[in-house]
Amino acid sequence: MIERFPIVLPALFALAALLLPIAVLSISAGVTHLVAPQVFFRIPALAALPKLGGFVLGIGALYHRDEAWVYDPTLLFEDGSFWNMSALQFLAARADPVGYRLGELSIGAFIGLPDPLLDTMTLGSATLVVIAGAVALTTIRGMELARVLLAIPVVVFSTAFLTVYLVSLFLWSANALNFWVFLLAAAIYQKRRYASHH
């Protein structure tokens, strides 16, 4: 039984890495539906802008955290690739939301950041969130307004985390699967193409 641990544990960690975004999405959706009133989902600006702001913040976090060569596709399948790591190493490095410094980046949008591109991305994210807040302030009143203002950061930060994690998961999976990832992509494309014609 103990001899199987070296085989079973990596598989369990890999499964955890693949299932984590589903869990985060389910929890964040549950919290958002618990906190936000129905009007939050009926107004397009409130439903979409926090997600878009979170996406931009997530891209900014990737840019801030990693060197450019990490995302070089020509290095993706090499033995020395940044993404050539075990599932446990991947989870330890990429599943920790504190490591993305999303809160610091959000504050940096208002006080300025030394990197002009990062400053532009965080400012863009903050602008989208402020617009969503302004829409809420002009269209909603009372306790519903307070609930909407609570829901907006939940959506922003969960979307930012998922953006960083899903980009990382794709690159890590591509490195692990190597050329099989292209066969898998081709199979999915063919299945979708077949389904669209029938």
C-alpha atoms as one frame of an Amber mdcrd trajectory, in Angstrom:
protein
   0.000   0.000   0.000   2.784   2.450   0.996   4.650   1.699  -2.241   1.731
   3.190  -4.198   2.018   6.615  -2.530   4.670   7.895  -4.994   2.174   7.198
  -7.803  -1.097   8.125  -6.084  -0.029  11.392  -4.429   1.164  13.151  -7.630
  -2.081  12.114  -9.325  -4.116  13.526  -6.428  -2.170  16.796  -6.506  -2.674
  17.039 -10.286  -6.409  16.426  -9.824  -6.503  19.109  -7.125  -4.740  21.550
  -9.482  -7.334  20.884 -12.189 -10.353  21.074  -9.854  -9.286  24.165  -7.901
 -10.644  26.735 -10.408 -14.016  24.944 -10.441 -14.124  25.106  -6.649 -13.127
  28.790  -6.594 -15.700  29.626  -9.269 -18.448  27.747  -7.388 -17.596  29.381
  -4.051 -17.297  32.898  -5.487 -20.562  32.478  -7.424 -22.260  31.194  -4.254
 -20.956  34.106  -2.168 -21.921  36.630  -4.865 -25.468  35.250  -5.107 -25.706
  35.213  -1.320 -24.517  38.816  -0.920 -25.828  40.559  -4.036 -29.502  41.324
  -4.692 -31.093  40.243  -7.976 -30.726  43.746  -9.418 -26.936  43.226  -9.447
 -27.325  40.500 -12.084 -29.979  42.368 -14.085 -27.902  45.521 -14.737 -25.256
  44.700 -17.401 -22.745  47.259 -16.089 -22.835  45.724 -12.607 -22.634  42.162
 -13.885 -19.835  42.764 -16.409 -17.591  45.628 -15.243 -16.315  44.000 -12.008
 -15.437  40.856 -13.973 -13.610  42.873 -16.606 -11.840  44.852 -13.888 -10.810
  41.604 -12.197  -9.523  40.205 -15.486  -7.356  43.286 -16.106  -6.103  43.150
 -12.503  -5.215  39.465 -12.992  -3.217  40.222 -16.139  -1.473  42.998 -14.230
  -0.635  40.537 -11.431   0.896  38.104 -13.939   2.954  40.905 -15.452   4.072
  42.104 -12.016   4.910  38.678 -10.609   6.794  36.939 -13.412   9.590  37.702
 -15.850   8.641  37.900 -19.551  10.542  34.690 -20.447   8.114  32.691 -18.276
   5.474  33.217 -20.988   7.749  32.694 -23.997   6.020  29.938 -26.054   9.330
  28.860 -27.598  10.566  27.833 -24.128   7.336  26.169 -22.992   8.267  22.584
 -23.878  11.941  22.684 -22.923  13.286  20.762 -19.914  14.377  24.005 -18.299
  10.960  25.609 -18.743   9.588  27.542 -15.785   6.476  25.349 -16.026   8.378
  22.072 -15.743   7.343  21.370 -12.135   5.398  18.812 -10.143   1.715  19.299
  -9.325   2.589  19.977  -5.673   5.129  22.643  -6.689   2.558  24.163  -9.031
  -0.088  24.337  -6.305   2.382  25.826  -3.816   3.540  28.463  -6.316   0.320
  29.420  -8.116  -2.656  28.552  -5.861  -1.753  31.017  -3.106  -3.820  34.186
  -3.673  -1.661  36.155  -1.206   1.338  35.683  -3.511  -0.370  37.660  -6.274
  -0.474  40.828  -4.103  -3.847  41.773  -5.598  -4.676  44.095  -2.692  -1.388
  45.982  -3.042  -1.873  46.331  -6.788  -5.406  47.647  -6.267  -4.156  50.304
  -3.842  -1.297  51.090  -6.231  -3.858  52.089  -8.855  -4.702  55.156  -6.737
  -1.238  56.074  -5.415   0.707  55.274  -8.593   3.154  52.509  -9.433   6.719
  52.909 -10.753   6.150  50.662 -13.787   4.101  52.654 -16.376   2.488  49.582
 -17.978   1.523  48.070 -14.629   0.233  51.439 -13.484  -1.921  51.673 -16.616
  -3.349  48.173 -16.092  -4.179  48.711 -12.421  -5.628  52.142 -13.158  -7.759
  50.612 -15.927  -8.986  47.940 -13.537  -9.774  50.512 -10.851 -11.606  52.709
 -13.367 -13.895  49.842 -14.363 -14.647  49.104 -10.700 -15.310  52.793  -9.929
 -17.709  52.988 -12.894 -19.535  49.916 -11.571 -19.746  51.589  -8.158 -21.052
  54.805  -9.715 -23.735  52.861 -11.602 -24.756  51.209  -8.340 -24.908  54.559
  -6.505 -27.134  56.105  -9.182 -29.528  53.186  -9.673 -29.860  51.385  -6.324
 -30.855  52.538  -2.849 -30.921  51.270   0.726 -29.671  47.855   1.828 -29.547
  46.645  -1.762 -26.890  49.264  -2.491 -24.774  48.081   0.464 -25.066  44.485
  -0.749 -24.023  45.454  -4.286 -20.997  47.360  -2.966 -19.998  44.222  -1.037
 -20.483  41.976  -4.072 -18.317  44.077  -6.425 -14.956  43.350  -4.696 -15.879
  39.665  -4.342 -16.317  39.458  -8.116 -13.202  41.546  -8.845 -10.790  39.564
  -6.668 -12.188  36.113  -7.500 -11.979  36.931 -11.235  -8.424  38.244 -10.824
  -7.368  35.075  -8.992  -9.008  32.841 -11.597  -7.351  34.784 -14.428  -3.879
  34.277 -12.960  -4.517  30.679 -12.007  -6.132  29.601 -15.297  -3.341  31.140
 -17.402  -0.823  29.358 -15.174  -2.793  26.100 -15.286  -2.945  26.188 -19.083
   0.813  26.710 -19.417   1.642  24.091 -16.781  -0.719  21.565 -18.417   0.715
  22.319 -21.860   4.228  21.687 -20.542   3.143  18.439 -18.867   1.200  17.139
 -21.877   3.798  18.367 -24.393   2.681  17.701 -27.976  -0.420  15.845 -26.699
  -1.951  19.241 -25.926  -2.153  19.965 -29.657  -3.852  16.630 -30.325  -6.312
  17.356 -27.543  -7.001  20.847 -28.928  -7.506  19.379 -32.408  -9.930  16.765
 -31.051 -11.958  19.418 -29.197 -12.025  21.613 -32.304 -13.211  18.714 -34.484
 -15.911  17.788 -31.961 -17.196  21.377 -31.810 -17.104  21.637 -35.598 -19.033
  18.369 -35.939 -21.600  19.493 -33.341 -22.154  22.828 -35.117 -23.030  21.026
 -38.369 -25.486  18.599 -36.781
